[in-house]
């Protein structure tokens, strides 16, 4: 659900945003109706309705093969004791967990668990050894957040991996920092406090909750912002600009030059210059 | 054309007469009007650079009306509300103002940046055209050298230009520039401190770059472009090897009115293409990069494309550094800074003289070569392109790693080998392709063009009918002129003394180069279909031979 | 070969890379028109084609005219800036699309019309210009040389060495003057590249928040944060050298980091506090901020040229062009328990330079 909403937000910078917004609104309304009609699955993650016992049985079915029956970790995967509900919610709500195969870098993929199931597992893991909890709505609220401070913190602590435009970037040995286009505010928050994969941890001691809101506001505002200069070219910078200059710029002009100088079919009249 | 039959409008005789009374211009301008411009699409490439430069001057002047070249720190409160309350330089704030508060400001800024990119693209393409057709040969060596200087100035101008807005990306570029300066032996730190007015980043660099960017370098470029055009005008344009084109004439359409109309159309198209790019393709969105602070950086920090070679060279280097006698020689900075560009620019500058020395060719050349007819030159050119291309691609290795899911170090390791191996391979493959094409040409000359009609001869043999080449085709196909072989090393003159040209290691080197330059495929001349009639294609093997020396084949 | 023969040719019409046959040979020299009217076609078929071409070009110019009007309308009608319903980015985008597409259309239409005009309405006149030798005639060259030599003889510059040499000496100081005048562009670097503003007791504060940190603020292993010396947040010159990243390790992960203290390699385990280690954020290659920290591999990657440092091993270089480890800042805590430097860096930070040694 979160995935769909934010991807619509991300496209708001497109000129056809109005139509997309209407279409998105319809889809959202339909999805909400479906979720409500579906009953208990509508519960938001982190709410008190989460059932650790149900989470444990789900965990044993889907996670214990790698993480161990008591989440104590195996040679395949780390211990989750003390990882906290935030880590579970981040990994599962972005589809990274359950992983396709152990060892490889996990990337965002379609979510296979319902929000309620994720909340249940998160609640169980939280009950094992504490750890970062799932942020509530006020913690990730961007209203009144200082986007200028967000820019300062983002460019100093995040852009080196995720790119100034949030489009992601390469790390060592084939790993990569993901694009932030699809990340919900909650996921951004969870990523900061849990440090998934190669990402370092930015706990509340180093980046305060208000600063986190500023960063989230900066990210969400930047990605939904229109591109005033035309198509964004993926916001990847000069590399694409150079390719466009050569292929589109020079390519087009060479075609025109060929038209301009093509041999004429009509009769040639000879003459002599000076 | 008749001088008196066309009716002369009154205004022309009036104003023209007034001017001529004072400047004595009628004769000179008349010559100018009849200046011949040969038509070929590749002759228009340099003009893209020319018109791009004109557009750069116009748009740059507009931007200068609003840009504030100052690093004075201010707190931003403006239209780009996301950054309200942030510290930034006046330079960055005024760039935001141009983008968001000046009507058409964003468009002009984007045109300026696209035009800068296109300017360098066009210079590059134009240089390649001149190189591959041999248009740099005597008497045009000086214009070739001016072109190389223009390319260098364009790079510097671009570097300063994209550093001016003082955004995060331009600051990163400047920081690298400063780091490279510091790496220069003995004087490096002094150069850096003098340029930046002290420690990096300081407050002097933006105004200093500004005056260099808007006055010094454009002035030099303008002067050199004028010299470039004057020399081109004076020496007359080269032409392609077509029917009727010789070393003693220029065939084409006169400046007035043809080239005037074409030039007008061309200017509109170049300007139009830049405007369309600037409308639909966002370039250098400085508002996303944020104002420069020395401790922030974005992934995929790349310079504009024409500096990509330097960036790639820096990325490809292993960590080489020498410490001796209390000094540090930072080879992992110096080599990438000096060697690749040095190789390309020095090599390009020396090439016309090297070629003349190796071939012993002292003649003037006004008819261009087809690339296939100069395999060594074409091979070296493609090798240089591939060398440039590997480093250029390596300059974007992190973007390729991210988008193509190839590990970062793998790309760098591939590039470390490819930068040496690919140019060598490219040279030999290109040379073979050229000789193959020459072989095809030789067959066209001896057998004509096969027309797809199979005929059975009375004794049962099948042949494919061929026609002889038309005059126009023949002029192109038979345009090859291979320089005469020099006396090789070991060749003796009639007195039994080695030829002076062949003596010593220099003579030996010249002999080797000369043999490479004179390698060529010539038609054997004894084929039975040499354009005499719709000849038979005889499939009995080789009708072309590799040889040195003048092809000597002329259409009978 | 006449054009008629050419028409009968079977097979490929032309060889790739060669032009098509000329409809009329240049040397045939059809009569050159004498009157302006002669340039207008008289053949009915040609007249028809010319008429179409004329109309097409005219349509192009009309499109350009309308697009030009649109440009003016867009300029006047579309406001940008702060007073635009709040969203200045969308306003700038609308303005850019409107101005750019109208101007682009006008220019491309003008160009298209001009090409149609020159290609389809002007008669195809080609002229031949003769090239003259670029080399001057021998008598001109000789005359020039004679005149130049005569002039030189009149000055007697070759005959009067005293005059010649004193004049050359006179120009030498003047030639140096421009270089001299550039001297005050900047101060001499002196020893300034060797030091940063860190000194004993300087607190490390977060960049942006300007908060001092206690070791307890970085409890989770894998934490990383950029810090600066307290009081220098508005001094970019100081920050460009003094930026530091703090990295928190799990117990036992941090191998004994070593670093140069002056010329000697020393163990710097006691430069860390509670498994928090501080490295210079300025790359030792050409000075980009290095901050791509991977907590799983402990790699610090520079995004500019991919120098990679191993944070768990004294930030030694494991890949890329940087030749030396990131300098480590000696850390300790002050009386209030905040993280402070126990001294400046013990070696110069940032790119190598000649005097570094």
CSV table of C-alpha atoms in Angstrom, one decimal, chain B residues 306-522:
chain,number,residue,atom,x,y,z
B,306,UNK,CA,34.3,17.2,-22.0
B,307,UNK,CA,36.1,16.9,-18.6
B,308,UNK,CA,35.0,13.3,-18.3
B,309,UNK,CA,38.4,12.2,-19.7
B,310,UNK,CA,40.2,13.8,-16.8
B,311,UNK,CA,37.8,12.4,-14.3
B,312,UNK,CA,38.1,8.9,-15.8
B,313,UNK,CA,41.9,9.2,-15.7
B,314,UNK,CA,41.8,10.1,-12.0
B,315,UNK,CA,39.5,7.2,-11.3
B,316,UNK,CA,41.6,4.6,-13.2
B,317,UNK,CA,44.9,5.4,-11.4
B,318,UNK,CA,46.4,3.0,-8.9
B,319,UNK,CA,47.7,4.6,-5.7
B,320,UNK,CA,51.1,5.7,-6.8
B,321,UNK,CA,53.0,8.2,-4.7
B,322,UNK,CA,56.7,8.8,-4.2
B,323,UNK,CA,58.2,10.2,-1.0
B,324,UNK,CA,61.8,11.4,-1.1
B,325,UNK,CA,63.9,13.9,0.8
B,326,UNK,CA,60.9,15.3,2.6
B,327,UNK,CA,58.9,15.8,-0.5
B,328,UNK,CA,55.8,14.1,-1.9
B,329,UNK,CA,55.3,13.4,-5.6
B,330,UNK,CA,51.7,12.5,-6.0
B,331,UNK,CA,51.7,10.5,-9.2
B,332,UNK,CA,48.1,9.3,-8.8
B,333,UNK,CA,47.1,12.9,-9.4
B,334,UNK,CA,49.9,14.1,-11.7
B,335,UNK,CA,49.7,11.3,-14.3
B,336,UNK,CA,45.9,11.5,-14.8
B,337,UNK,CA,46.1,15.3,-14.9
B,338,UNK,CA,48.9,15.5,-17.5
B,339,UNK,CA,49.3,12.3,-19.5
B,340,UNK,CA,46.0,11.5,-21.3
B,341,UNK,CA,45.2,15.0,-22.3
B,342,UNK,CA,48.9,15.6,-23.0
B,343,UNK,CA,49.0,12.6,-25.3
B,344,UNK,CA,45.9,13.6,-27.2
B,345,UNK,CA,46.6,17.3,-27.6
B,346,UNK,CA,50.3,16.9,-28.2
B,347,UNK,CA,49.7,14.0,-30.5
B,348,UNK,CA,47.1,15.9,-32.4
B,349,UNK,CA,49.3,19.0,-32.7
B,350,UNK,CA,52.3,17.0,-34.0
B,351,UNK,CA,50.4,14.7,-36.3
B,352,UNK,CA,50.3,16.8,-39.5
B,353,UNK,CA,54.1,17.3,-39.2
B,354,UNK,CA,54.7,13.7,-38.4
B,355,UNK,CA,52.6,12.5,-41.4
B,356,UNK,CA,54.4,14.9,-43.7
B,357,UNK,CA,57.8,13.7,-42.4
B,358,UNK,CA,56.8,10.0,-42.7
B,359,UNK,CA,55.4,10.3,-46.2
B,360,UNK,CA,57.8,12.8,-47.5
B,361,UNK,CA,54.7,14.6,-48.8
B,362,UNK,CA,55.4,18.3,-49.2
B,363,UNK,CA,52.5,19.1,-51.6
B,364,UNK,CA,49.4,21.2,-50.9
B,365,UNK,CA,46.2,19.2,-50.5
B,366,UNK,CA,42.8,20.7,-51.1
B,367,UNK,CA,40.9,17.6,-52.0
B,368,UNK,CA,40.1,15.5,-49.0
B,369,UNK,CA,41.0,11.9,-48.5
B,370,UNK,CA,38.4,9.2,-48.0
B,371,UNK,CA,39.3,7.7,-44.6
B,372,UNK,CA,39.8,4.3,-46.1
B,373,UNK,CA,42.4,5.6,-48.4
B,374,UNK,CA,44.6,6.6,-45.4
B,375,UNK,CA,44.6,3.4,-43.3
B,376,UNK,CA,47.3,4.5,-40.8
B,377,UNK,CA,45.7,7.9,-40.2
B,378,UNK,CA,42.2,6.4,-39.8
B,379,UNK,CA,43.6,3.6,-37.6
B,380,UNK,CA,45.4,6.1,-35.3
B,381,UNK,CA,42.2,8.3,-35.2
B,382,UNK,CA,40.0,5.4,-34.1
B,383,UNK,CA,42.6,4.3,-31.6
B,384,UNK,CA,42.6,7.9,-30.2
B,385,UNK,CA,38.8,7.8,-30.0
B,386,UNK,CA,38.8,4.5,-28.2
B,387,UNK,CA,41.5,5.7,-25.8
B,388,UNK,CA,39.4,8.8,-25.1
B,389,UNK,CA,36.2,6.8,-24.9
B,390,UNK,CA,37.6,4.3,-22.4
B,391,UNK,CA,38.7,7.1,-20.0
B,392,UNK,CA,35.4,9.0,-20.6
B,393,UNK,CA,33.3,5.9,-19.8
B,394,UNK,CA,35.5,5.3,-16.7
B,395,UNK,CA,34.7,8.8,-15.6
B,396,UNK,CA,31.1,7.6,-15.3
B,397,UNK,CA,32.0,4.2,-13.8
B,398,UNK,CA,29.8,4.7,-10.7
B,399,UNK,CA,26.8,5.6,-12.9
B,400,UNK,CA,27.3,2.5,-15.0
B,401,UNK,CA,27.9,0.4,-11.9
B,402,UNK,CA,24.6,1.6,-10.5
B,403,UNK,CA,22.5,1.5,-13.7
B,404,UNK,CA,24.0,-1.7,-15.2
B,405,UNK,CA,24.5,-3.6,-12.0
B,406,UNK,CA,28.2,-4.2,-12.7
B,407,UNK,CA,30.5,-4.1,-9.6
B,408,UNK,CA,32.3,-0.8,-9.4
B,409,UNK,CA,35.9,-2.2,-9.1
B,410,UNK,CA,35.2,-4.6,-12.0
B,411,UNK,CA,34.6,-1.6,-14.2
B,412,UNK,CA,37.7,0.1,-13.1
B,413,UNK,CA,39.8,-3.0,-13.5
B,414,UNK,CA,38.4,-3.6,-17.0
B,415,UNK,CA,39.2,0.0,-17.9
B,416,UNK,CA,42.7,-0.3,-16.5
B,417,UNK,CA,43.5,-2.9,-19.1
B,418,UNK,CA,41.2,-1.6,-21.8
B,419,UNK,CA,42.8,1.8,-21.9
B,420,UNK,CA,45.9,0.2,-23.3
B,421,UNK,CA,44.5,-2.8,-25.2
B,422,UNK,CA,41.5,-1.3,-26.9
B,423,UNK,CA,43.3,1.4,-28.8
B,424,UNK,CA,45.9,-1.1,-30.0
B,425,UNK,CA,43.2,-3.5,-31.2
B,426,UNK,CA,41.2,-0.6,-32.7
B,427,UNK,CA,44.2,0.5,-34.7
B,428,UNK,CA,44.8,-2.9,-36.3
B,429,UNK,CA,41.1,-3.7,-36.9
B,430,UNK,CA,40.5,-0.2,-38.4
B,431,UNK,CA,43.5,-0.5,-40.7
B,432,UNK,CA,42.3,-3.9,-41.9
B,433,UNK,CA,38.8,-2.6,-42.5
B,434,UNK,CA,40.3,0.3,-44.5
B,435,UNK,CA,42.4,-2.1,-46.6
B,436,UNK,CA,39.3,-4.3,-47.1
B,437,UNK,CA,37.3,-1.3,-48.3
B,438,UNK,CA,40.2,-0.4,-50.7
B,439,UNK,CA,40.0,-3.9,-52.0
B,440,UNK,CA,36.3,-3.5,-52.7
B,441,UNK,CA,37.1,-0.2,-54.5
B,442,UNK,CA,39.8,-1.8,-56.5
B,443,UNK,CA,37.3,-4.5,-57.7
B,444,UNK,CA,34.8,-1.8,-58.5
B,445,UNK,CA,37.4,-0.1,-60.7
B,446,UNK,CA,38.4,-3.3,-62.4
B,447,UNK,CA,35.1,-5.1,-62.7
B,448,UNK,CA,32.4,-2.4,-62.3
B,449,UNK,CA,29.3,-2.8,-60.3
B,450,UNK,CA,27.5,-6.1,-60.3
B,451,UNK,CA,23.9,-5.5,-61.3
B,452,UNK,CA,22.2,-8.7,-60.1
B,453,UNK,CA,21.6,-10.2,-63.5
B,454,UNK,CA,23.1,-13.7,-63.9
B,455,UNK,CA,23.8,-14.8,-67.4
B,456,UNK,CA,24.8,-18.2,-68.8
B,457,UNK,CA,27.6,-18.1,-71.4
B,458,UNK,CA,27.4,-20.5,-74.4
B,459,UNK,CA,29.9,-22.8,-72.8
B,460,UNK,CA,27.8,-23.1,-69.7
B,461,UNK,CA,29.6,-20.7,-67.3
B,462,UNK,CA,27.5,-18.4,-65.3
B,463,UNK,CA,28.5,-14.9,-64.9
B,464,UNK,CA,27.0,-11.9,-63.1
B,465,UNK,CA,26.6,-8.9,-65.3
B,466,UNK,CA,28.4,-5.7,-64.3
B,467,UNK,CA,28.2,-2.2,-65.4
B,468,UNK,CA,31.1,0.3,-65.4
B,469,UNK,CA,31.1,3.0,-62.9
B,470,UNK,CA,29.5,6.3,-63.7
B,471,UNK,CA,31.7,9.4,-63.9
B,472,UNK,CA,30.5,10.5,-60.5
B,473,UNK,CA,31.1,7.1,-58.9
B,474,UNK,CA,34.5,6.8,-60.5
B,475,UNK,CA,35.7,10.2,-59.3
B,476,UNK,CA,35.1,9.1,-55.7
B,477,UNK,CA,36.2,5.5,-55.9
B,478,UNK,CA,39.4,6.4,-57.8
B,479,UNK,CA,40.3,9.3,-55.6
B,480,UNK,CA,43.0,7.4,-53.7
B,481,UNK,CA,46.4,9.0,-53.8
B,482,UNK,CA,49.0,7.0,-52.0
B,483,UNK,CA,52.3,8.9,-51.2
B,484,UNK,CA,55.3,7.6,-53.0
B,485,UNK,CA,57.6,5.3,-51.0
B,486,UNK,CA,60.7,6.9,-49.6
B,487,UNK,CA,64.0,5.1,-50.1
B,488,UNK,CA,64.1,2.6,-47.3
B,489,UNK,CA,66.9,1.9,-44.9
B,490,UNK,CA,69.6,0.0,-46.5
B,491,UNK,CA,68.7,1.5,-49.9
B,492,UNK,CA,71.9,2.7,-51.6
B,493,UNK,CA,72.3,5.6,-53.9
B,494,UNK,CA,74.3,5.1,-57.2
B,495,UNK,CA,77.5,5.7,-55.4
B,496,UNK,CA,76.9,2.8,-52.9
B,497,UNK,CA,76.2,5.2,-50.0
B,498,UNK,CA,73.0,4.8,-48.0
B,499,UNK,CA,70.4,7.3,-48.9
B,500,UNK,CA,70.5,10.2,-46.4
B,501,UNK,CA,66.9,9.8,-45.5
B,502,UNK,CA,67.5,6.2,-44.5
B,503,UNK,CA,70.5,6.7,-42.2
B,504,UNK,CA,70.6,6.1,-38.4
B,505,UNK,CA,67.7,5.3,-36.0
B,506,UNK,CA,65.7,8.3,-37.2
B,507,UNK,CA,66.0,7.1,-40.7
B,508,UNK,CA,65.0,3.7,-39.7
B,509,UNK,CA,62.0,5.0,-37.9
B,510,UNK,CA,61.0,7.1,-40.8
B,511,UNK,CA,61.4,4.0,-43.1
B,512,UNK,CA,59.0,2.0,-40.8
B,513,UNK,CA,56.5,4.8,-40.7
B,514,UNK,CA,56.8,5.3,-44.4
B,515,UNK,CA,56.1,1.6,-45.2
B,516,UNK,CA,53.0,1.8,-43.0
B,517,UNK,CA,51.7,4.9,-44.7
B,518,UNK,CA,52.3,3.6,-48.2
B,519,UNK,CA,50.6,0.2,-47.7
B,520,UNK,CA,47.7,0.2,-50.1
B,521,UNK,CA,45.5,-2.0,-52.3
B,522,UNK,CA,45.7,-1.1,-55.9
